[in-house]
mmCIF file of C-alpha atoms and ligand atoms in Angstrom:
data_model
loop_
_atom_site.group_PDB
_atom_site.id
_atom_site.type_symbol
_atom_site.label_atom_id
_atom_site.label_comp_id
_atom_site.label_asym_id
_atom_site.label_seq_id
_atom_site.Cartn_x
_atom_site.Cartn_y
_atom_site.Cartn_z
ATOM 1 C CA MET A 4 3.920 -49.596 27.980
ATOM 2 C CA ALA A 5 1.191 -48.376 30.390
ATOM 3 C CA SER A 6 -0.280 -45.056 28.876
ATOM 4 C CA SER A 7 -3.906 -44.973 29.850
ATOM 5 C CA ASN A 8 -3.094 -44.331 33.463
ATOM 6 C CA MET A 9 -0.815 -41.629 32.826
ATOM 7 C CA LYS A 10 -1.391 -38.650 35.167
ATOM 8 C CA ILE A 11 -2.010 -35.153 33.296
ATOM 9 C CA GLN A 12 -2.287 -31.885 34.515
ATOM 10 C CA ASN A 13 -4.974 -29.578 33.222
ATOM 11 C CA GLU A 14 -3.263 -26.859 31.488
ATOM 12 C CA ASN A 15 -6.396 -25.530 30.168
ATOM 13 C CA ALA A 16 -5.462 -21.975 28.639
ATOM 14 C CA SER A 17 -7.626 -19.617 26.914
ATOM 15 C CA VAL A 18 -6.473 -16.691 25.028
ATOM 16 C CA GLU A 19 -8.548 -13.625 25.124
ATOM 17 C CA THR A 20 -7.288 -11.041 22.326
ATOM 18 C CA LYS A 21 -7.362 -7.737 23.358
ATOM 19 C CA LYS A 22 -8.701 -4.501 21.960
ATOM 20 C CA THR A 23 -6.776 -3.301 18.741
ATOM 21 C CA PRO A 24 -4.626 -0.833 19.144
ATOM 22 C CA LYS A 25 -4.302 2.354 16.763
ATOM 23 C CA SER A 26 -1.155 3.264 15.178
ATOM 24 C CA SER A 27 0.161 6.550 16.599
ATOM 25 C CA LYS A 28 3.020 6.549 14.049
ATOM 26 C CA ASN A 29 3.562 6.831 10.384
ATOM 27 C CA HIS A 30 5.756 3.621 10.335
ATOM 28 C CA SER A 31 7.394 2.095 13.186
ATOM 29 C CA TYR A 32 9.954 -1.101 13.441
ATOM 30 C CA ASP A 33 10.447 -2.042 16.727
ATOM 31 C CA ILE A 34 9.019 -3.425 19.862
ATOM 32 C CA ASP A 35 9.496 -0.130 21.789
ATOM 33 C CA TRP A 36 6.413 1.207 20.415
ATOM 34 C CA ILE A 37 4.465 -1.622 21.313
ATOM 35 C CA LYS A 38 5.587 -0.523 24.856
ATOM 36 C CA ASN A 39 5.006 2.680 24.800
ATOM 37 C CA THR A 40 1.547 2.894 23.399
ATOM 38 C CA ASN A 41 -1.682 0.995 24.283
ATOM 39 C CA ALA A 42 -0.436 -1.711 22.034
ATOM 40 C CA LYS A 43 0.931 -2.890 25.152
ATOM 41 C CA SER A 44 -2.028 -5.173 25.729
ATOM 42 C CA PHE A 45 -0.370 -7.405 23.080
ATOM 43 C CA LEU A 46 2.772 -8.298 26.043
ATOM 44 C CA PRO A 47 2.109 -10.364 28.575
ATOM 45 C CA ASP A 48 0.657 -8.972 31.344
ATOM 46 C CA GLN A 49 -0.692 -10.385 34.593
ATOM 47 C CA GLN A 50 -3.339 -11.953 32.839
ATOM 48 C CA HIS A 51 -1.680 -13.053 29.907
ATOM 49 C CA SER A 52 1.082 -14.719 32.446
ATOM 50 C CA LEU A 53 -1.261 -17.155 33.561
ATOM 51 C CA LYS A 54 -1.935 -18.305 30.313
ATOM 52 C CA LYS A 55 -0.160 -21.596 29.444
ATOM 53 C CA PRO A 56 1.175 -22.926 26.566
ATOM 54 C CA VAL A 57 -0.987 -24.365 23.572
ATOM 55 C CA THR A 58 1.013 -27.740 23.548
ATOM 56 C CA ASP A 59 1.549 -29.857 26.712
ATOM 57 C CA GLN A 60 5.535 -30.408 26.177
ATOM 58 C CA GLY A 61 5.490 -33.403 29.118
ATOM 59 C CA CYS A 62 3.319 -35.079 26.649
ATOM 60 C CA GLN A 63 5.100 -34.302 24.121
ATOM 61 C CA LYS A 64 8.234 -35.770 25.468
ATOM 62 C CA ARG A 65 6.313 -38.705 26.626
ATOM 63 C CA LEU A 66 5.002 -39.164 22.813
ATOM 64 C CA SER A 67 8.585 -39.015 21.391
ATOM 65 C CA LYS A 68 10.051 -41.353 23.713
ATOM 66 C CA TYR A 69 7.287 -43.658 22.795
ATOM 67 C CA ASN A 70 8.062 -43.217 19.063
ATOM 68 C CA GLY A 71 11.661 -43.897 20.048
ATOM 69 C CA LEU A 72 10.676 -47.181 21.432
ATOM 70 C CA VAL A 73 8.540 -48.374 18.610
ATOM 71 C CA ASN A 74 11.613 -47.515 16.305
ATOM 72 C CA ARG A 75 13.973 -49.639 18.148
ATOM 73 C CA MET A 76 11.380 -52.682 18.861
ATOM 74 C CA SER A 77 11.971 -55.719 16.460
ATOM 75 C CA PRO A 78 9.161 -56.660 14.143
ATOM 76 C CA GLU A 79 8.502 -59.520 16.220
ATOM 77 C CA GLU A 80 8.005 -56.988 19.275
ATOM 78 C CA VAL A 81 5.807 -54.814 17.129
ATOM 79 C CA ASP A 82 3.558 -57.468 16.219
ATOM 80 C CA GLU A 83 3.256 -58.699 19.697
ATOM 81 C CA GLU A 84 2.589 -55.254 21.319
ATOM 82 C CA LEU A 85 -0.257 -54.746 18.167
ATOM 83 C CA ARG A 86 -1.741 -58.249 19.157
ATOM 84 C CA LYS A 87 -1.890 -57.500 22.769
ATOM 85 C CA ARG A 88 -4.165 -54.117 22.003
ATOM 86 C CA GLN A 89 -6.193 -56.133 19.335
ATOM 87 C CA LEU A 90 -4.823 -54.348 16.251
ATOM 88 C CA SER A 91 -3.950 -55.925 13.050
ATOM 89 C CA THR A 92 -0.363 -57.130 12.500
ATOM 90 C CA SER A 93 -0.635 -57.144 8.570
ATOM 91 C CA GLY A 94 1.162 -54.875 6.185
ATOM 92 C CA GLU A 95 4.564 -53.933 6.051
ATOM 93 C CA ILE A 96 6.699 -53.226 8.998
ATOM 94 C CA GLU A 97 6.960 -49.442 8.594
ATOM 95 C CA ILE A 98 3.158 -49.191 8.481
ATOM 96 C CA ARG A 99 2.845 -51.440 11.337
ATOM 97 C CA ARG A 100 5.254 -49.289 13.541
ATOM 98 C CA LEU A 101 2.962 -46.461 12.214
ATOM 99 C CA ARG A 102 -0.374 -48.131 13.395
ATOM 100 C CA LEU A 103 1.207 -48.690 17.137
ATOM 101 C CA LYS A 104 2.500 -45.420 17.472
ATOM 102 C CA HIS A 105 -0.870 -43.788 16.340
ATOM 103 C CA HIS A 106 -2.196 -46.214 19.121
ATOM 104 C CA TYR A 107 -0.271 -44.605 22.002
ATOM 105 C CA LYS A 108 -0.760 -41.347 20.582
ATOM 106 C CA ALA A 109 -4.599 -41.642 20.594
ATOM 107 C CA GLN A 110 -4.123 -43.309 24.430
ATOM 108 C CA LEU A 111 -2.151 -40.211 25.209
ATOM 109 C CA MET A 112 -4.967 -38.107 23.999
ATOM 110 C CA LEU A 113 -7.702 -39.931 25.739
ATOM 111 C CA GLY A 114 -6.034 -39.573 28.988
ATOM 112 C CA HIS A 115 -5.503 -36.109 28.608
ATOM 113 C CA GLU A 116 -7.821 -33.128 29.909
ATOM 114 C CA ASN A 117 -7.305 -31.085 26.749
ATOM 115 C CA PRO A 118 -6.342 -33.728 23.923
ATOM 116 C CA PHE A 119 -5.579 -30.501 21.208
ATOM 117 C CA LYS A 120 -2.684 -29.888 23.800
ATOM 118 C CA MET A 121 -1.217 -33.279 22.493
ATOM 119 C CA ILE A 122 -1.235 -31.627 18.967
ATOM 120 C CA GLN A 123 2.186 -30.032 18.224
ATOM 121 C CA GLN A 124 2.192 -27.216 15.833
ATOM 122 C CA HIS A 125 4.434 -27.009 12.520
ATOM 123 C CA PHE A 126 5.834 -23.307 13.137
ATOM 124 C CA GLU A 127 7.253 -21.353 16.397
ATOM 125 C CA TYR A 128 5.888 -18.228 15.092
ATOM 126 C CA ILE A 129 3.088 -17.123 12.587
ATOM 127 C CA ALA A 130 3.705 -13.393 11.096
ATOM 128 C CA VAL A 131 0.441 -12.261 9.455
ATOM 129 C CA VAL A 132 0.254 -9.875 6.805
ATOM 130 C CA ASP A 133 -2.391 -7.816 5.170
ATOM 131 C CA PHE A 134 -1.527 -5.169 2.830
ATOM 132 C CA GLU A 135 -3.617 -1.804 2.004
ATOM 133 C CA ALA A 136 -2.891 -0.746 -1.655
ATOM 134 C CA THR A 137 -3.769 2.237 -3.672
ATOM 135 C CA CYS A 138 -7.402 2.026 -5.261
ATOM 136 C CA ASP A 139 -10.358 3.800 -7.056
ATOM 137 C CA ASN A 140 -14.036 2.807 -6.688
ATOM 138 C CA ASN A 141 -14.434 2.712 -10.101
ATOM 139 C CA GLN A 142 -11.184 0.517 -11.022
ATOM 140 C CA ARG A 143 -11.185 -2.619 -13.149
ATOM 141 C CA ASN A 144 -9.020 -5.616 -12.872
ATOM 142 C CA ASN A 145 -5.931 -4.196 -14.140
ATOM 143 C CA TYR A 146 -5.742 -1.328 -11.742
ATOM 144 C CA PRO A 147 -2.125 -0.465 -11.214
ATOM 145 C CA HIS A 148 -2.316 -1.175 -6.981
ATOM 146 C CA GLU A 149 0.795 0.217 -4.826
ATOM 147 C CA ILE A 150 0.912 -1.028 -1.438
ATOM 148 C CA ILE A 151 0.660 1.507 0.931
ATOM 149 C CA GLU A 152 0.442 0.017 4.117
ATOM 150 C CA PHE A 153 2.597 -3.118 5.176
ATOM 151 C CA PRO A 154 1.701 -4.598 8.783
ATOM 152 C CA ILE A 155 2.972 -7.759 10.545
ATOM 153 C CA VAL A 156 1.594 -9.139 13.609
ATOM 154 C CA LEU A 157 3.643 -11.682 14.813
ATOM 155 C CA ILE A 158 1.839 -14.960 16.732
ATOM 156 C CA ASN A 159 4.174 -17.121 19.256
ATOM 157 C CA VAL A 160 2.638 -20.131 18.534
ATOM 158 C CA GLN A 161 3.703 -21.747 22.218
ATOM 159 C CA GLN A 162 2.359 -18.875 24.065
ATOM 160 C CA GLN A 163 -0.494 -18.594 22.309
ATOM 161 C CA MET A 164 -0.712 -15.036 21.731
ATOM 162 C CA ILE A 165 0.326 -11.955 19.691
ATOM 163 C CA VAL A 166 3.721 -11.026 20.891
ATOM 164 C CA ASP A 167 5.120 -8.430 18.049
ATOM 165 C CA LYS A 168 4.096 -6.322 15.594
ATOM 166 C CA PHE A 169 5.428 -4.103 12.777
ATOM 167 C CA GLN A 170 3.600 -1.228 10.688
ATOM 168 C CA SER A 171 4.981 1.075 7.976
ATOM 169 C CA TYR A 172 3.145 2.972 5.565
ATOM 170 C CA CYS A 173 4.633 3.103 1.865
ATOM 171 C CA ARG A 174 4.539 5.775 -0.095
ATOM 172 C CA PRO A 175 3.097 5.235 -3.591
ATOM 173 C CA THR A 176 5.046 6.364 -6.789
ATOM 174 C CA LEU A 177 2.933 5.584 -9.783
ATOM 175 C CA ASN A 178 -0.369 7.315 -8.131
ATOM 176 C CA PRO A 179 1.349 10.016 -5.165
ATOM 177 C CA ILE A 180 -2.130 11.070 -4.431
ATOM 178 C CA LEU A 181 -4.564 8.635 -2.517
ATOM 179 C CA SER A 182 -8.034 8.765 -4.013
ATOM 180 C CA GLU A 183 -11.016 9.966 -1.655
ATOM 181 C CA PHE A 184 -12.246 6.218 -2.036
ATOM 182 C CA CYS A 185 -8.854 4.850 -0.737
ATOM 183 C CA THR A 186 -8.782 6.885 2.255
ATOM 184 C CA GLU A 187 -12.174 6.424 3.275
ATOM 185 C CA LEU A 188 -11.793 2.465 2.955
ATOM 186 C CA THR A 189 -8.548 2.248 4.331
ATOM 187 C CA GLY A 190 -8.323 5.188 6.969
ATOM 188 C CA ILE A 191 -4.658 6.191 5.529
ATOM 189 C CA GLU A 192 -4.193 9.798 4.947
ATOM 190 C CA GLN A 193 -2.480 11.711 2.370
ATOM 191 C CA HIS A 194 0.433 13.059 4.695
ATOM 192 C CA GLN A 195 0.770 9.199 5.863
ATOM 193 C CA VAL A 196 1.848 8.218 2.803
ATOM 194 C CA ASP A 197 3.585 11.427 2.087
ATOM 195 C CA ASN A 198 5.941 10.754 4.964
ATOM 196 C CA ALA A 199 6.531 7.336 4.314
ATOM 197 C CA PRO A 200 9.405 5.661 2.527
ATOM 198 C CA THR A 201 8.872 4.047 -0.999
ATOM 199 C CA PHE A 202 8.193 -0.002 -0.823
ATOM 200 C CA PRO A 203 11.938 -1.032 -1.534
ATOM 201 C CA ASP A 204 12.839 0.708 1.405
ATOM 202 C CA VAL A 205 9.900 -0.561 3.730
ATOM 203 C CA LEU A 206 10.804 -4.205 2.307
ATOM 204 C CA ARG A 207 14.103 -3.786 3.174
ATOM 205 C CA ASN A 208 13.022 -2.419 6.848
ATOM 206 C CA VAL A 209 10.837 -5.324 7.022
ATOM 207 C CA GLU A 210 13.457 -7.928 6.304
ATOM 208 C CA ALA A 211 15.789 -6.515 8.804
ATOM 209 C CA TRP A 212 12.939 -6.344 11.895
ATOM 210 C CA LEU A 213 12.376 -10.232 10.695
ATOM 211 C CA ASN A 214 16.099 -10.654 11.125
ATOM 212 C CA GLU A 215 16.500 -8.993 13.932
ATOM 213 C CA ARG A 216 14.015 -11.442 15.392
ATOM 214 C CA ASN A 217 15.761 -14.640 13.819
ATOM 215 C CA LEU A 218 12.674 -15.046 11.655
ATOM 216 C CA LEU A 219 14.164 -15.549 8.535
ATOM 217 C CA SER A 220 16.563 -18.397 9.672
ATOM 218 C CA SER A 221 17.274 -21.112 7.408
ATOM 219 C CA HIS A 222 15.132 -23.260 9.931
ATOM 220 C CA LYS A 223 11.876 -24.347 8.179
ATOM 221 C CA ARG A 224 9.574 -24.697 11.264
ATOM 222 C CA LYS A 225 10.738 -21.108 12.738
ATOM 223 C CA CYS A 226 8.193 -18.558 11.055
ATOM 224 C CA GLY A 227 5.242 -19.141 8.694
ATOM 225 C CA PHE A 228 3.592 -16.104 6.899
ATOM 226 C CA ALA A 229 -0.208 -15.863 7.124
ATOM 227 C CA THR A 230 -2.388 -13.883 5.150
ATOM 228 C CA ASP A 231 -6.695 -14.160 4.372
ATOM 229 C CA GLY A 232 -6.937 -15.570 0.897
ATOM 230 C CA PRO A 233 -4.051 -15.532 -1.998
ATOM 231 C CA TRP A 234 -4.331 -11.901 -2.831
ATOM 232 C CA ASP A 235 -1.644 -10.215 -0.722
ATOM 233 C CA PHE A 236 1.257 -12.143 -1.711
ATOM 234 C CA ALA A 237 0.071 -13.664 -5.139
ATOM 235 C CA LYS A 238 -1.221 -10.211 -6.417
ATOM 236 C CA PHE A 239 0.003 -7.139 -4.268
ATOM 237 C CA LEU A 240 3.033 -8.072 -3.503
ATOM 238 C CA ARG A 241 3.819 -9.964 -6.746
ATOM 239 C CA ILE A 242 2.672 -6.445 -8.971
ATOM 240 C CA GLN A 243 4.723 -4.566 -6.153
ATOM 241 C CA CYS A 244 7.746 -5.927 -6.831
ATOM 242 C CA ARG A 245 7.526 -6.413 -10.554
ATOM 243 C CA PHE A 246 6.741 -2.568 -10.601
ATOM 244 C CA ASN A 247 9.704 -1.694 -8.711
ATOM 245 C CA SER A 248 11.748 -4.296 -10.436
ATOM 246 C CA ILE A 249 12.960 -5.987 -6.887
ATOM 247 C CA PRO A 250 13.148 -9.759 -6.572
ATOM 248 C CA TYR A 251 10.081 -11.509 -4.814
ATOM 249 C CA PRO A 252 10.820 -12.318 -1.445
ATOM 250 C CA ARG A 253 11.622 -15.987 -0.966
ATOM 251 C CA TRP A 254 9.966 -16.073 2.490
ATOM 252 C CA ALA A 255 6.431 -14.905 0.643
ATOM 253 C CA LYS A 256 6.774 -17.695 -1.632
ATOM 254 C CA LYS A 257 4.653 -20.275 0.164
ATOM 255 C CA TRP A 258 2.121 -18.856 2.812
ATOM 256 C CA ILE A 259 -0.781 -20.237 5.236
ATOM 257 C CA ASN A 260 -3.988 -19.135 3.546
ATOM 258 C CA VAL A 261 -6.265 -18.666 6.901
ATOM 259 C CA ARG A 262 -9.366 -18.526 4.837
ATOM 260 C CA LYS A 263 -8.797 -21.314 3.283
ATOM 261 C CA GLU A 264 -7.688 -23.389 6.177
ATOM 262 C CA PHE A 265 -10.733 -22.036 8.155
ATOM 263 C CA SER A 266 -13.055 -23.319 5.652
ATOM 264 C CA SER A 267 -11.875 -26.882 5.420
ATOM 265 C CA PHE A 268 -11.052 -27.237 8.897
ATOM 266 C CA TYR A 269 -14.888 -26.068 10.125
ATOM 267 C CA SER A 270 -16.143 -27.563 6.970
ATOM 268 C CA VAL A 271 -17.712 -24.257 5.828
ATOM 269 C CA GLN A 272 -17.893 -22.233 2.912
ATOM 270 C CA ARG A 273 -15.095 -19.813 2.268
ATOM 271 C CA CYS A 274 -15.923 -16.062 3.813
ATOM 272 C CA GLY A 275 -13.989 -12.977 4.934
ATOM 273 C CA ILE A 276 -12.783 -12.158 8.255
ATOM 274 C CA THR A 277 -15.762 -10.801 9.650
ATOM 275 C CA LYS A 278 -17.905 -13.849 9.029
ATOM 276 C CA MET A 279 -14.980 -15.998 10.071
ATOM 277 C CA LEU A 280 -14.843 -14.173 13.749
ATOM 278 C CA LYS A 281 -18.621 -14.274 13.803
ATOM 279 C CA SER A 282 -19.039 -18.111 13.097
ATOM 280 C CA LEU A 283 -16.201 -18.032 16.282
ATOM 281 C CA GLY A 284 -18.674 -16.016 18.194
ATOM 282 C CA LEU A 285 -16.347 -12.970 17.920
ATOM 283 C CA VAL A 286 -16.574 -9.520 16.412
ATOM 284 C CA PHE A 287 -13.849 -7.644 14.474
ATOM 285 C CA ASP A 288 -11.786 -5.830 16.713
ATOM 286 C CA GLY A 289 -10.628 -2.229 15.324
ATOM 287 C CA ARG A 290 -10.996 -0.949 11.832
ATOM 288 C CA HIS A 291 -12.153 -2.728 8.658
ATOM 289 C CA HIS A 292 -9.563 -2.359 5.945
ATOM 290 C CA SER A 293 -6.788 -1.060 7.983
ATOM 291 C CA GLY A 294 -3.996 -3.268 7.517
ATOM 292 C CA LEU A 295 -2.801 -3.407 11.026
ATOM 293 C CA ASP A 296 -6.253 -4.110 12.157
ATOM 294 C CA ASP A 297 -7.115 -6.694 9.758
ATOM 295 C CA SER A 298 -3.853 -8.318 10.542
ATOM 296 C CA VAL A 299 -4.860 -8.538 14.269
ATOM 297 C CA ASN A 300 -8.124 -10.015 13.347
ATOM 298 C CA ILE A 301 -6.551 -12.663 11.208
ATOM 299 C CA ALA A 302 -4.359 -13.473 13.584
ATOM 300 C CA ARG A 303 -7.321 -13.815 16.342
ATOM 301 C CA ILE A 304 -8.778 -16.149 13.604
ATOM 302 C CA ALA A 305 -5.242 -18.384 13.265
ATOM 303 C CA LEU A 306 -5.274 -18.479 17.414
ATOM 304 C CA GLU A 307 -8.833 -19.907 17.333
ATOM 305 C CA LEU A 308 -8.095 -22.694 14.696
ATOM 306 C CA MET A 309 -5.088 -23.848 16.421
ATOM 307 C CA LYS A 310 -6.741 -23.760 20.030
ATOM 308 C CA ASP A 311 -9.413 -25.960 18.137
ATOM 309 C CA GLY A 312 -6.508 -28.294 17.255
ATOM 310 C CA CYS A 313 -5.865 -27.226 13.393
ATOM 311 C CA ILE A 314 -2.274 -27.495 12.716
ATOM 312 C CA LEU A 315 -1.503 -24.422 10.564
ATOM 313 C CA LEU A 316 0.618 -25.238 7.340
ATOM 314 C CA LEU A 317 1.432 -23.676 4.168
ATOM 315 C CA ASN A 318 -1.343 -24.407 2.223
ATOM 316 C CA ASP A 319 -0.915 -21.716 -0.382
ATOM 317 C CA GLY A 320 1.524 -20.252 -2.782
ATOM 318 C CA VAL A 321 2.922 -18.937 -5.879
ATOM 319 C CA ARG A 322 2.904 -21.307 -8.820
ATOM 320 C CA ALA A 323 5.676 -22.023 -11.352
ATOM 321 C CA SER A 324 3.290 -23.031 -14.050
ATOM 322 C CA ASP A 325 1.056 -19.722 -13.446
ATOM 323 C CA PRO A 326 2.145 -17.324 -16.708
ATOM 324 C CA LYS A 327 1.627 -14.521 -13.915
ATOM 325 C CA PHE A 328 4.455 -15.723 -11.977
ATOM 326 C CA ILE A 329 6.994 -16.571 -14.811
ATOM 327 C CA ASP A 330 8.932 -13.558 -14.480
ATOM 328 C CA LEU A 331 8.877 -13.672 -10.343
ATOM 329 C CA ASN A 332 12.848 -13.324 -9.844
ATOM 330 C CA ILE A 333 12.527 -14.972 -6.238
ATOM 331 C CA THR A 334 15.717 -14.125 -4.104
ATOM 332 C CA GLY A 335 17.923 -17.299 -3.688
ATOM 333 C CA GLY A 336 17.932 -21.100 -4.457
ATOM 334 C CA ASP A 337 16.422 -23.396 -6.842
ATOM 335 C CA GLU A 338 13.166 -21.801 -6.444
ATOM 336 C CA THR A 339 11.593 -22.880 -9.755
ATOM 337 C CA LYS A 340 12.338 -26.123 -9.431
ATOM 338 C CA ASP A 341 10.828 -25.863 -5.587
ATOM 339 C CA LEU A 342 7.696 -24.145 -6.737
ATOM 340 C CA GLU A 343 7.075 -26.775 -9.569
ATOM 341 C CA GLU A 344 7.201 -29.659 -6.548
ATOM 342 C CA ASP A 345 5.311 -27.477 -4.084
ATOM 343 C CA GLU A 346 2.568 -26.706 -6.566
ATOM 344 C CA ALA A 347 1.539 -30.436 -7.022
ATOM 345 C CA LYS A 348 0.511 -29.906 -3.178
ATOM 346 C CA LEU A 349 -1.272 -26.933 -3.626
ATOM 347 C CA ASP A 350 -5.423 -27.415 -4.423
ATOM 348 C CA ASP A 351 -6.098 -25.255 -7.087
ATOM 349 C CA ASN A 352 -9.512 -24.048 -5.492
ATOM 350 C CA ASP A 353 -8.631 -20.489 -4.756
ATOM 351 C CA ASP A 354 -11.621 -18.153 -5.768
ATOM 352 C CA ASP A 355 -9.781 -15.478 -7.636
ATOM 353 C CA ASP A 356 -12.124 -12.586 -7.040
ATOM 354 C CA LEU A 357 -10.513 -9.153 -7.341
ATOM 355 C CA TYR A 358 -11.007 -8.155 -4.005
ATOM 356 C CA VAL A 359 -11.060 -9.640 -0.685
ATOM 357 C CA SER A 360 -14.134 -9.232 1.185
ATOM 358 C CA ASN A 361 -13.979 -8.582 5.218
ATOM 359 C CA GLU A 362 -17.447 -9.554 5.206
HETATM 360 P P1 AMP B 29 -8.457 -5.546 2.341
HETATM 361 O O1 AMP B 29 -7.514 -6.328 3.160
HETATM 362 O O2 AMP B 29 -9.815 -6.034 2.138
HETATM 363 O O3 AMP B 29 -8.520 -4.166 3.392
HETATM 364 O O4 AMP B 29 -8.193 -5.010 0.877
HETATM 365 C C1 AMP B 29 -6.900 -4.965 0.647
HETATM 366 C C2 AMP B 29 -7.252 -3.571 -0.644
HETATM 367 O O5 AMP B 29 -7.876 -4.407 -1.488
HETATM 368 C C3 AMP B 29 -7.553 -2.544 -0.155
HETATM 369 O O6 AMP B 29 -6.296 -1.298 0.224
HETATM 370 C C4 AMP B 29 -7.842 -1.959 -1.603
HETATM 371 O O7 AMP B 29 -6.739 -1.085 -2.429
HETATM 372 C C5 AMP B 29 -8.304 -3.032 -2.257
HETATM 373 N N1 AMP B 29 -9.807 -3.024 -1.911
HETATM 374 C C6 AMP B 29 -10.477 -3.863 -1.128
HETATM 375 N N2 AMP B 29 -11.846 -3.367 -1.014
HETATM 376 C C7 AMP B 29 -11.907 -2.899 -2.262
HETATM 377 C C8 AMP B 29 -13.244 -2.530 -2.857
HETATM 378 N N3 AMP B 29 -14.495 -2.919 -2.272
HETATM 379 N N4 AMP B 29 -12.838 -1.581 -3.821
HETATM 380 C C9 AMP B 29 -11.882 -1.513 -4.386
HETATM 381 N N5 AMP B 29 -10.855 -1.790 -3.833
HETATM 382 C C10 AMP B 29 -10.962 -2.498 -2.691
HETATM 383 MG MG1 MG B 30 -6.886 -5.124 4.953
#
């Protein structure tokens, strides 16, 4: 099993996130919008086409082959290989197999120009969402937020870039007139929401858009949703679905909490988008509190995390035992049981601030 002398090509790739486009339409659902506006900078251009995939497929294949070999070895063969490498032969056979597999993986990584490329990401796509909602400057905890912007920025994990996006404004019905404060904060103007569909229609359009791209497929590794913190899904979406008496979408039951992952991966305090970018040597691109621009910047952070070897997994979700979620009518499946099981895996460390700070 000679793995240390493997010849591995340098496929070092760097991601450069381009200037954020401004939305030119009130709501738009397809990729043509991107092609027709300056958002085309998200699509592969000459420079992007020079980029190489985030993972090294050749090495991944080799690793799978080694894993297969180890699985087929007899316990005696496993021990012989372990002894050759001066590794312990104690413990149950499955542990010994894993020990050998980890050793092969480490050897492969050591011989690799960019070991992070050996890391297999969990999802094929990551869809970043950042809602904007009605608000007021002197509001309290119980302000009846309604979602007024629903953006999605889609990352192709293998290509390591933003490949698509969706944006729609939503017409609020409880407080149809936006406060001056809200317009100033989000940049969303009255006419934009006046001409937009209401949230249930927007959600239907979102799901149609996702389905067109096969992103809601039952294949669990196809697409994971990501947000900055727990608030977008656990607060805004939950309140909105309850207000509209529509089921809470199954796909938003668990998500990648980028803020939480950033803090644990780099061992830093949880902080907002601007600070996360700053610590990565980047600056916020676009307008703060624009849902689409916030999403693009969260996507940039997610891309940097993956480039640094972080595997983005679902690390946050709605909790069955949380009284706030008891009346959630989640679409499809035995969701309550699922939630109870998953809940044990989520840590309870989320700060529950009223507002997410971008700082
Ligand atoms: P963000 O994703 O940080 O842009 O915030 C999402 C939503 O939270 C905004 O659209 C507002 O409804 C609300 N929000 C954020 N910051 C504030 C704030 N300082 N005061 C009142 N509402 C806020
Ligand atoms: Mg935002």
